[in-house]
Coordinates of N, CA and C in Angstrom, one line a residue:
M1176 N -17.6 -51.1 25.3 CA -17.4 -50.7 26.5 C -15.5 -50.5 26.8
T1177 N -15.3 -49.8 27.2 CA -13.6 -50.0 27.8 C -13.6 -49.9 29.2
D1178 N -13.1 -51.1 30.4 CA -12.7 -50.9 31.6 C -12.1 -49.8 31.9
A1179 N -12.4 -48.7 32.8 CA -11.4 -47.6 33.3 C -10.1 -48.4 33.8
L1180 N -9.3 -48.1 33.8 CA -7.8 -48.1 34.3 C -7.6 -48.1 35.8
T1181 N -7.3 -48.8 37.0 CA -7.4 -48.5 38.0 C -6.1 -48.7 38.5
L1182 N -6.0 -48.4 39.9 CA -4.6 -48.5 40.3 C -5.1 -49.3 42.1
D1183 N -4.3 -50.8 42.0 CA -5.1 -51.1 43.2 C -3.8 -50.6 44.4
A1184 N -4.2 -49.7 45.5 CA -3.9 -49.8 46.7 C -2.7 -50.6 47.7
P1185 N -1.9 -50.5 47.9 CA -0.8 -51.4 49.0 C -2.4 -51.9 49.8
A1186 N -2.1 -53.4 50.0 CA -2.4 -54.1 51.2 C -1.8 -53.9 52.2
P1187 N -2.9 -53.7 53.4 CA -2.6 -53.8 54.6 C -1.8 -54.8 54.7
L1188 N -0.6 -55.3 56.0 CA -0.4 -55.8 56.7 C -1.1 -57.0 56.8
E1189 N -2.2 -56.8 57.7 CA -3.7 -58.0 57.7 C -3.6 -59.0 57.1
D1190 N -3.9 -58.0 55.7 CA -4.2 -58.6 54.1 C -3.4 -59.6 53.8
A1191 N -2.3 -59.5 53.8 CA -1.2 -60.4 53.2 C -1.7 -61.7 52.3
P1192 N -2.5 -62.2 53.1 CA -3.0 -63.6 52.0 C -3.7 -63.1 50.6
A1193 N -4.4 -61.9 50.8 CA -5.7 -61.0 49.8 C -4.6 -61.8 48.1
P1194 N -3.5 -61.3 47.7 CA -2.6 -61.2 46.6 C -2.9 -62.6 46.5
R1195 N -2.6 -63.9 47.1 CA -2.4 -64.9 46.5 C -3.8 -65.2 46.1
K1196 N -5.3 -65.1 46.6 CA -6.2 -64.9 45.8 C -6.6 -65.0 45.0
R1197 N -6.4 -63.5 44.9 CA -6.3 -62.8 43.7 C -5.5 -63.4 42.3
D1198 N -4.4 -63.9 42.8 CA -3.8 -64.1 41.6 C -4.6 -65.9 41.5
A1199 N -5.0 -66.2 41.9 CA -5.5 -67.6 41.7 C -6.7 -67.3 41.1
E1200 N -7.6 -66.3 41.1 CA -8.6 -66.2 40.8 C -8.1 -65.6 39.2
R1201 N -7.4 -64.9 39.1 CA -6.5 -64.2 37.9 C -6.5 -65.3 36.7
T1202 N -6.0 -66.2 37.5 CA -5.2 -67.8 36.9 C -6.2 -68.6 36.6
R1203 N -7.3 -68.6 36.8 CA -8.8 -69.2 36.6 C -9.6 -68.7 35.6
K1204 N -9.5 -67.1 35.5 CA -10.1 -66.0 34.6 C -9.3 -66.5 32.9
A1205 N -7.7 -66.5 33.3 CA -7.2 -66.6 32.0 C -7.2 -68.1 31.4
I1206 N -7.7 -68.8 32.1 CA -7.8 -70.1 31.8 C -9.2 -70.3 30.7
L1207 N -10.1 -69.6 31.4 CA -11.0 -69.6 31.0 C -11.1 -69.2 29.6
A1208 N -10.3 -67.8 29.5 CA -10.7 -67.0 28.5 C -9.7 -67.4 27.4
A1209 N -8.8 -68.5 27.8 CA -7.8 -69.2 26.4 C -8.4 -70.1 26.1
A1210 N -9.5 -70.8 26.8 CA -10.4 -72.2 26.8 C -11.4 -72.3 25.9
L1211 N -12.2 -70.7 26.0 CA -13.1 -70.3 25.2 C -12.5 -70.0 23.8
K1212 N -11.8 -69.6 23.5 CA -11.0 -69.0 22.2 C -10.7 -70.7 21.0
E1213 N -9.8 -71.3 22.1 CA -9.4 -73.1 21.7 C -10.8 -73.9 21.3
F1214 N -12.0 -73.5 22.3 CA -13.1 -74.3 22.3 C -13.8 -74.1 21.4
S1215 N -14.1 -72.7 20.6 CA -14.5 -72.4 19.8 C -14.2 -72.2 18.6
Q1216 N -12.9 -72.5 18.3 CA -12.5 -72.7 17.3 C -12.2 -74.4 16.9
A1217 N -11.8 -74.9 17.8 CA -11.7 -76.6 17.5 C -12.5 -77.4 17.8
G1218 N -13.2 -77.2 18.6 CA -14.6 -77.7 19.7 C -13.8 -78.6 20.4
F1219 N -14.8 -79.5 21.0 CA -14.5 -80.3 22.1 C -13.2 -80.9 22.0
A1220 N -13.4 -82.2 21.0 CA -12.2 -82.7 20.5 C -11.5 -82.7 19.9
G1221 N -11.4 -81.8 18.7 CA -9.8 -80.7 18.6 C -9.3 -79.8 19.4
A1222 N -9.7 -79.6 20.1 CA -9.2 -78.5 21.4 C -8.0 -79.3 21.8
R1223 N -6.9 -78.5 21.9 CA -5.4 -79.2 22.7 C -5.2 -78.5 24.1
I1224 N -5.3 -78.9 25.3 CA -4.6 -78.3 26.7 C -3.7 -77.8 26.5
E1225 N -2.7 -78.6 25.6 CA -1.1 -77.8 25.6 C -1.3 -76.2 24.9
K1226 N -2.1 -75.9 24.1 CA -2.6 -74.8 23.7 C -3.3 -73.7 24.5
I1227 N -4.2 -74.3 25.6 CA -4.4 -73.3 26.3 C -3.6 -72.9 27.5
V1228 N -2.5 -74.1 28.2 CA -2.2 -73.5 28.6 C -0.8 -72.3 28.7
R1229 N -0.5 -73.2 27.1 CA 0.3 -71.8 26.9 C 0.1 -70.2 26.5
A1230 N -1.5 -70.2 25.9 CA -2.1 -69.1 26.2 C -2.5 -68.1 27.2
A1231 N -2.6 -69.2 28.5 CA -3.1 -69.0 29.5 C -2.4 -68.8 30.8
K1232 N -0.8 -69.0 30.2 CA 0.2 -69.0 30.8 C 0.5 -68.9 32.4
C1233 N 0.4 -70.6 32.5 CA -0.1 -71.3 33.5 C 0.5 -72.6 32.9
N1234 N 0.1 -73.5 34.5 CA 1.2 -75.2 33.4 C 0.0 -76.3 33.8
I1235 N -0.1 -77.6 33.0 CA -1.2 -77.9 33.0 C -1.6 -78.5 34.2
R1236 N -1.1 -78.7 35.3 CA -1.1 -78.8 36.4 C -2.5 -78.2 37.4
M1237 N -1.8 -76.4 37.2 CA -2.8 -76.1 37.3 C -4.6 -75.7 37.0
L1238 N -4.2 -76.3 35.8 CA -5.4 -76.4 35.1 C -6.6 -77.5 35.8
Y1239 N -5.5 -78.8 35.3 CA -6.1 -79.5 36.3 C -6.8 -79.6 37.9
H1240 N -5.8 -78.4 38.8 CA -6.4 -78.1 39.7 C -8.0 -77.9 40.1
Y1241 N -8.0 -76.4 38.9 CA -9.4 -76.0 38.9 C -10.4 -76.2 38.3
F1242 N -9.9 -77.1 37.0 CA -11.2 -77.8 36.3 C -11.3 -79.4 36.4
G1243 N -10.3 -80.1 36.7 CA -10.3 -81.4 37.2 C -9.5 -82.3 36.0
D1244 N -10.6 -81.8 34.9 CA -10.0 -82.4 33.4 C -10.2 -81.7 32.2
K1245 N -10.5 -81.9 30.9 CA -10.6 -81.4 29.9 C -12.1 -81.4 30.0
K1246 N -12.5 -82.7 30.0 CA -14.3 -82.3 29.8 C -14.8 -81.1 31.0
G1247 N -14.1 -81.0 32.4 CA -14.9 -80.0 33.5 C -14.1 -78.7 33.0
L1248 N -13.7 -78.3 32.3 CA -13.0 -77.3 31.8 C -14.0 -76.6 30.4
Y1249 N -14.6 -77.8 29.7 CA -15.4 -77.4 28.7 C -16.2 -77.1 29.2
M1250 N -17.1 -78.0 30.5 CA -18.3 -77.3 31.0 C -18.1 -76.1 31.4
A1251 N -17.3 -76.1 32.1 CA -17.1 -74.7 32.8 C -16.8 -73.5 31.7
V1252 N -16.6 -73.8 30.4 CA -16.8 -72.6 29.6 C -17.7 -71.9 29.2
L1253 N -18.7 -73.5 28.7 CA -20.0 -73.5 27.7 C -20.8 -73.1 29.1
E1254 N -20.9 -73.2 30.6 CA -21.6 -72.5 31.3 C -21.8 -71.2 31.4
A1255 N -20.1 -70.8 31.2 CA -20.0 -69.8 31.7 C -20.6 -68.7 30.5
A1256 N -20.4 -69.3 29.8 CA -20.9 -68.3 28.2 C -22.8 -68.2 28.4
Y1257 N -22.9 -69.4 28.9 CA -24.7 -69.2 28.9 C -24.8 -67.7 30.5
V1258 N -24.1 -68.2 30.8 CA -24.2 -67.2 31.8 C -24.3 -65.9 31.6
D1259 N -23.1 -65.6 31.2 CA -22.7 -64.1 30.5 C -23.9 -63.9 29.9
L1260 N -24.5 -64.6 28.4 CA -25.8 -64.2 27.6 C -26.8 -63.9 28.8
R1261 N -27.0 -64.6 29.6 CA -28.4 -64.6 30.6 C -28.8 -63.5 31.2
A1262 N -26.8 -63.2 31.5 CA -27.1 -62.1 32.8 C -27.6 -60.7 31.8
R1263 N -26.7 -60.5 31.0 CA -26.9 -59.2 30.2 C -28.3 -59.2 29.9
E1264 N -28.8 -60.6 29.1 CA -30.7 -59.9 28.8 C -31.2 -59.5 30.1
A1265 N -30.8 -60.5 31.0 CA -31.5 -59.7 32.1 C -31.2 -58.3 32.4
E1266 N -30.8 -57.7 32.1 CA -30.7 -56.3 32.2 C -31.1 -55.5 31.3
L1267 N -32.0 -56.0 30.9 CA -32.7 -55.4 29.9 C -33.9 -54.5 30.1
K1268 N -34.2 -53.7 30.2 CA -35.4 -52.7 30.8 C -36.6 -52.9 29.5
I1269 N -37.5 -53.8 30.4 CA -38.6 -54.7 29.5 C -39.6 -54.0 30.3
D1270 N -40.5 -53.2 29.8 CA -42.0 -52.6 29.9 C -43.0 -53.9 29.5
F1271 N -43.3 -54.3 30.6 CA -44.1 -55.4 29.8 C -45.6 -54.8 29.2
D1272 N -45.6 -53.4 29.5 CA -47.0 -53.2 29.2 C -46.4 -52.3 27.7
K1273 N -45.5 -52.8 27.4 CA -45.3 -52.3 25.9 C -44.2 -54.0 25.1
P1274 N -45.7 -54.5 25.0 CA -44.9 -55.9 24.7 C -44.3 -55.9 23.0
L1275 N -44.3 -55.0 22.2 CA -43.9 -55.2 21.2 C -42.5 -54.7 20.8
E1276 N -42.1 -53.2 22.2 CA -41.2 -53.0 21.9 C -40.2 -53.8 22.9
G1277 N -41.0 -54.6 23.9 CA -39.9 -55.7 24.3 C -39.5 -56.6 23.4
L1278 N -39.9 -57.1 22.7 CA -39.6 -58.1 21.9 C -38.4 -57.8 20.8
L1279 N -38.9 -56.4 20.7 CA -37.9 -55.5 19.5 C -36.7 -55.7 20.0
E1280 N -36.6 -55.3 21.0 CA -35.1 -54.8 22.5 C -34.5 -56.3 22.3
L1281 N -35.4 -57.0 22.5 CA -34.7 -58.3 22.7 C -34.0 -58.7 21.5
Q1282 N -34.9 -58.9 19.9 CA -34.0 -58.7 19.1 C -32.7 -58.1 18.8
R1283 N -33.1 -56.9 18.9 CA -31.8 -56.2 18.5 C -30.5 -56.3 19.6
F1284 N -31.1 -56.8 21.0 CA -30.2 -57.2 22.0 C -29.2 -58.5 21.5
T1285 N -30.1 -59.6 21.4 CA -29.2 -60.6 20.5 C -29.1 -60.8 19.5
F1286 N -29.3 -59.7 18.3 CA -28.4 -59.6 17.1 C -27.0 -58.9 17.6
N1287 N -26.7 -58.0 18.8 CA -26.0 -57.5 18.6 C -24.9 -58.1 19.6
Y1288 N -25.6 -59.0 20.4 CA -24.6 -59.7 21.4 C -24.0 -61.0 20.8
F1289 N -24.7 -61.9 19.9 CA -23.5 -62.2 18.8 C -23.1 -61.8 18.1
E1290 N -22.9 -61.1 17.5 CA -21.9 -60.1 16.6 C -20.8 -59.8 17.6
K1291 N -21.3 -59.1 18.5 CA -19.9 -58.7 19.6 C -19.2 -59.8 20.3
N1292 N -19.6 -61.0 20.3 CA -19.1 -62.3 20.7 C -18.8 -63.6 20.0
P1293 N -18.1 -62.9 18.7 CA -17.6 -64.7 17.7 C -17.5 -65.6 18.2
K1294 N -16.8 -65.8 19.6 CA -16.4 -66.7 20.3 C -17.4 -67.9 21.0
F1295 N -18.9 -66.9 21.5 CA -19.3 -67.5 22.0 C -20.3 -68.5 20.5
E1296 N -20.4 -68.0 19.7 CA -21.0 -68.0 18.1 C -20.5 -69.4 17.5
G1297 N -19.2 -69.3 18.0 CA -18.2 -70.5 17.5 C -18.2 -71.9 18.7
L1298 N -18.4 -71.5 19.8 CA -18.7 -71.9 20.3 C -20.2 -73.1 20.3
L1299 N -20.3 -72.5 20.3 CA -22.5 -73.0 20.0 C -22.3 -74.1 18.4
R1300 N -21.3 -73.3 17.4 CA -21.4 -73.9 16.2 C -20.6 -75.2 16.4
N1301 N -19.8 -75.6 16.9 CA -19.3 -76.7 17.7 C -19.9 -77.3 18.0
E1302 N -20.5 -77.1 19.5 CA -21.2 -78.0 20.1 C -22.5 -78.5 19.7
N1303 N -23.2 -77.6 18.8 CA -24.2 -78.2 17.9 C -23.9 -79.2 16.9
L1304 N -22.0 -79.5 16.3 CA -21.5 -80.4 15.3 C -21.8 -81.7 16.3
A1305 N -21.9 -81.7 18.3 CA -21.3 -82.4 18.4 C -22.6 -82.6 18.9
H1306 N -23.4 -82.6 18.5 CA -25.3 -82.8 18.6 C -25.8 -82.3 19.8
G1307 N -24.6 -81.2 21.0 CA -25.1 -80.6 22.2 C -24.7 -81.2 22.9
K1308 N -23.9 -82.8 22.7 CA -24.2 -83.6 23.7 C -23.7 -83.2 25.2
F1309 N -22.8 -81.9 26.0 CA -22.6 -81.7 26.8 C -24.0 -80.6 27.1
A1310 N -24.3 -79.7 26.4 CA -25.3 -78.6 26.7 C -26.4 -79.5 27.6
A1311 N -26.6 -80.7 26.7 CA -27.6 -81.5 27.5 C -27.9 -82.1 28.8
Q1312 N -26.5 -81.9 29.0 CA -25.7 -82.6 30.2 C -25.1 -81.4 31.8
S1313 N -25.9 -80.3 31.0 CA -25.9 -78.9 32.1 C -27.2 -78.7 32.8
R1314 N -27.3 -79.0 34.1 CA -28.6 -78.0 34.2 C -28.5 -76.4 34.4
V1315 N -27.2 -75.8 34.3 CA -26.7 -74.6 34.5 C -27.6 -74.1 32.6
V1316 N -27.5 -74.7 31.5 CA -27.9 -73.9 30.2 C -29.1 -74.5 30.2
T1317 N -29.7 -75.1 31.1 CA -31.4 -75.3 30.7 C -32.0 -74.1 31.6
E1318 N -31.7 -74.0 33.0 CA -32.3 -73.2 34.3 C -32.1 -71.8 34.0
T1319 N -30.6 -71.2 33.3 CA -30.6 -70.2 33.3 C -31.7 -69.3 32.1
A1320 N -32.1 -70.0 31.3 CA -33.4 -70.0 30.3 C -34.3 -69.5 30.7
F1321 N -34.8 -70.0 31.9 CA -36.0 -70.1 32.1 C -36.3 -68.4 32.5
P1322 N -35.7 -67.6 32.8 CA -36.4 -66.6 33.2 C -36.6 -65.9 31.5
L1323 N -35.6 -65.9 30.8 CA -36.0 -65.7 29.6 C -37.3 -66.3 28.8
R1324 N -37.7 -67.6 29.1 CA -38.9 -68.2 28.4 C -40.1 -67.3 29.4
R1325 N -40.0 -67.3 30.2 CA -41.1 -66.5 31.4 C -41.0 -64.6 30.4
T1326 N -40.2 -64.5 30.5 CA -40.3 -62.4 30.1 C -40.9 -62.6 28.7
I1327 N -40.3 -63.8 27.8 CA -41.1 -63.8 26.8 C -42.5 -64.5 26.2
E1328 N -43.1 -65.2 27.5 CA -44.4 -65.8 27.9 C -45.2 -64.6 28.1
R1329 N -44.9 -63.5 29.1 CA -45.3 -62.4 30.1 C -45.5 -61.3 28.3
L1330 N -45.0 -61.4 27.9 CA -44.7 -60.3 26.8 C -46.1 -60.5 25.2
I1331 N -45.7 -61.5 25.2 CA -46.6 -62.5 24.2 C -48.1 -62.3 24.9
E1332 N -48.1 -62.8 26.4 CA -49.7 -62.3 26.7 C -50.1 -61.2 26.8
S1333 N -49.1 -60.0 27.3 CA -49.4 -58.6 27.4 C -50.6 -58.3 26.0
G1334 N -49.3 -59.0 24.8 CA -49.6 -58.1 23.6 C -50.7 -58.6 22.8
Q1335 N -51.4 -59.9 23.5 CA -52.4 -60.7 23.1 C -53.1 -59.9 23.7
R1336 N -53.6 -59.8 25.1 CA -54.6 -59.1 26.0 C -54.6 -57.9 25.6
Q1337 N -53.8 -57.0 24.3 CA -54.2 -55.4 24.2 C -54.4 -55.6 22.6
G1338 N -54.8 -56.6 22.1 CA -55.3 -56.8 20.9 C -53.8 -56.6 20.1
L1339 N -52.5 -56.2 20.3 CA -51.8 -56.4 19.3 C -51.3 -57.5 18.6
F1340 N -51.0 -58.4 19.1 CA -50.2 -59.8 18.8 C -51.5 -60.5 18.0
R1341 N -51.1 -61.1 17.3 CA -51.6 -62.6 16.7 C -52.0 -63.8 18.1
P1342 N -52.9 -64.3 17.5 CA -53.2 -65.5 18.6 C -52.9 -66.5 19.2
D1343 N -51.7 -67.6 18.0 CA -50.9 -68.5 18.0 C -49.8 -68.1 17.8
L1344 N -49.3 -67.6 19.2 CA -47.7 -67.5 19.1 C -47.0 -68.5 20.0
D1345 N -45.9 -68.7 20.4 CA -45.7 -69.8 20.8 C -44.0 -68.7 20.9
P1346 N -44.0 -69.4 22.2 CA -42.9 -68.6 23.2 C -41.6 -69.2 22.2
V1347 N -41.3 -70.5 22.4 CA -40.3 -71.4 22.1 C -39.6 -71.3 20.2
Q1348 N -40.9 -71.0 19.6 CA -40.9 -70.6 18.6 C -40.1 -69.1 17.8
L1349 N -40.7 -68.2 19.1 CA -40.4 -67.1 18.7 C -39.0 -66.8 18.9
Y1350 N -38.4 -67.4 19.6 CA -36.8 -67.2 20.5 C -36.0 -68.2 20.1
V1351 N -36.7 -69.0 18.5 CA -35.9 -69.8 17.9 C -35.7 -68.4 16.9
T1352 N -37.0 -68.4 16.3 CA -36.5 -67.2 15.5 C -35.5 -65.8 15.7
I1353 N -35.7 -65.4 17.1 CA -35.1 -64.6 17.1 C -34.0 -64.5 17.0
A1354 N -33.3 -66.0 17.5 CA -31.6 -66.3 17.6 C -31.4 -66.7 16.1
A1355 N -31.8 -67.5 15.5 CA -32.0 -67.4 14.2 C -31.6 -66.1 13.6
M1356 N -32.4 -65.2 13.1 CA -32.1 -63.6 12.4 C -31.1 -63.4 13.2
S1357 N -30.3 -64.0 14.0 CA -29.1 -63.2 15.5 C -27.7 -64.0 14.4
R1358 N -28.1 -65.2 14.3 CA -27.2 -65.7 13.9 C -26.9 -66.6 12.5
F1359 N -28.0 -66.6 12.0 CA -27.4 -67.4 11.0 C -26.7 -66.8 9.7
H1360 N -26.6 -65.6 9.4 CA -26.1 -64.6 9.0 C -24.3 -64.7 8.9
L1361 N -23.9 -64.8 10.9 CA -22.6 -65.1 11.5 C -22.5 -66.4 10.6
A1362 N -22.7 -67.6 11.0 CA -22.7 -69.2 10.6 C -22.1 -69.5 9.8
N1363 N -22.9 -68.8 8.8 CA -23.0 -68.6 7.2 C -22.6 -67.8 6.2
G1364 N -21.3 -66.7 6.7 CA -21.6 -65.4 6.0 C -20.7 -65.5 5.0
Y1365 N -19.4 -66.4 5.4 CA -18.7 -66.5 4.4 C -19.3 -67.5 3.2
S1366 N -19.8 -68.4 3.0 CA -20.7 -69.1 2.4 C -21.6 -68.0 1.4
L1367 N -22.4 -67.5 2.1 CA -23.3 -66.8 1.6 C -23.2 -65.3 0.6
S1368 N -21.9 -64.6 1.3 CA -21.5 -63.9 0.7 C -20.8 -64.1 -1.1
A1369 N -19.9 -65.3 -0.7 CA -19.5 -65.8 -2.1 C -20.7 -66.0 -3.1
T1370 N -21.7 -67.2 -2.3 CA -22.8 -67.2 -3.2 C -23.5 -66.2 -4.0
L1371 N -24.1 -65.6 -3.5 CA -24.5 -64.1 -3.8 C -23.9 -62.7 -3.7
D1372 N -22.6 -63.0 -3.7 CA -21.6 -61.8 -4.1 C -22.1 -60.6 -3.5
T1373 N -21.7 -60.5 -2.4 CA -22.6 -59.5 -1.2 C -21.6 -60.0 0.2
D1374 N -21.6 -58.8 0.2 CA -20.1 -58.8 1.3 C -21.0 -58.7 2.6
M1375 N -21.2 -59.4 3.9 CA -21.8 -59.9 4.8 C -21.5 -59.4 6.3
T1376 N -20.3 -59.0 5.6 CA -19.0 -58.5 7.1 C -19.2 -57.2 7.1
T1377 N -19.6 -56.3 6.5 CA -20.1 -55.1 6.3 C -20.4 -54.5 7.7
A1378 N -20.5 -53.3 8.1 CA -20.9 -52.6 9.1 C -22.4 -52.2 8.5
E1379 N -22.1 -51.9 7.2 CA -23.4 -50.9 6.7 C -24.4 -52.5 6.1
W1380 N -24.0 -53.1 5.7 CA -25.2 -54.7 5.7 C -25.7 -55.1 7.0
R1381 N -24.6 -55.1 8.0 CA -25.1 -56.0 9.4 C -26.6 -54.8 10.1
K1382 N -26.3 -53.5 9.3 CA -26.9 -52.6 9.8 C -28.8 -53.0 9.1
A1383 N -28.3 -52.9 7.6 CA -29.8 -53.6 6.7 C -30.1 -54.8 7.5
R1384 N -29.5 -55.6 7.9 CA -29.8 -57.2 8.3 C -30.1 -56.8 9.8
L1385 N -30.2 -56.1 10.5 CA -30.9 -56.1 12.1 C -32.3 -55.3 11.4
A1386 N -32.5 -54.0 10.4 CA -33.4 -53.4 10.1 C -34.6 -54.4 9.8
H1387 N -34.2 -55.2 8.8 CA -34.8 -56.7 7.7 C -35.2 -57.1 9.0
S1388 N -34.6 -57.8 10.1 CA -34.7 -58.7 11.4 C -36.0 -58.2 11.7
L1389 N -35.5 -56.8 12.4 CA -36.9 -56.2 13.1 C -38.1 -56.2 12.3
A1390 N -38.0 -55.4 11.2 CA -39.2 -55.6 10.1 C -40.2 -56.7 10.5
L1391 N -39.1 -58.5 9.9 CA -40.2 -59.3 10.1 C -40.7 -60.1 11.2
L1392 N -40.0 -59.3 12.4 CA -40.5 -59.7 13.5 C -41.8 -59.2 14.1
E1393 N -42.2 -57.5 13.9 CA -43.3 -57.1 13.7 C -44.3 -57.5 13.0
G1394 N -43.6 -57.3 11.8 CA -44.8 -57.9 10.8 C -45.5 -59.1 11.4
Y1395 N -44.8 -60.4 12.1 CA -45.0 -61.8 12.4 C -46.1 -61.4 13.7
L1396 N -45.3 -60.7 14.4 CA -46.1 -60.6 15.6 C -47.7 -60.2 15.4
T1397 N -47.8 -58.9 14.6 CA -49.0 -58.3 14.5 C -49.9 -58.8 13.4
A1398 N -49.2 -59.8 12.3 CA -50.3 -60.3 11.5 C -51.3 -61.5 12.2
G1399 N -52.5 -60.9 11.5 CA -54.0 -61.6 12.2 C -54.2 -61.3 13.2
R1400 N -53.6 -59.9 13.9 CA -54.4 -59.9 15.3 C -55.9 -59.4 15.3
R1401 N -56.4 -59.6 16.6 CA -58.0 -59.1 16.8 C -58.3 -58.1 16.2

């Protein structure tokens, strides 16, 4: 989706300080965007502050003013990425009276989100190479997942109450499966494409992969139902 082009009207004289605030926020966002790209490619240890400030068109002093140090910047990037994912999840129109449709919609969303946000996928890949040590220090990463977990729990409860779902579903296992079916082909796509002589980067293959994932999820949810 593209942003509509807008023109800012001249600010009245009494609002003279506003451009300074807007410039500061613009600089902060530019630093975060540049840092996301650098950390997603190089991880925390390999990322270079000099490359980030050059891409953000600012100086190191400004970066440290906003984020304190390299770790502070990395934590801000990591938390902002998770907040964006959870905020977009929260926009899903989930009908708890239609639990199968709800979980399939979550699968579609997660699959498409990772495909459209490769920098987030790279960030997670590098964070896991570091054994998740920064994610483990963040309350934001943990707490923003609470609504998602409760949504999955409620969908499972509804599906079991209606006799649609199998009785032994675990919400954590279920989300890990949804995430795995959304990420594995991205994180390992080049090696798998070479190994299996199949181009997994094409839109046609990705569409078939999503259909396969949805069929697997539905089959698992409804297998052994009472």
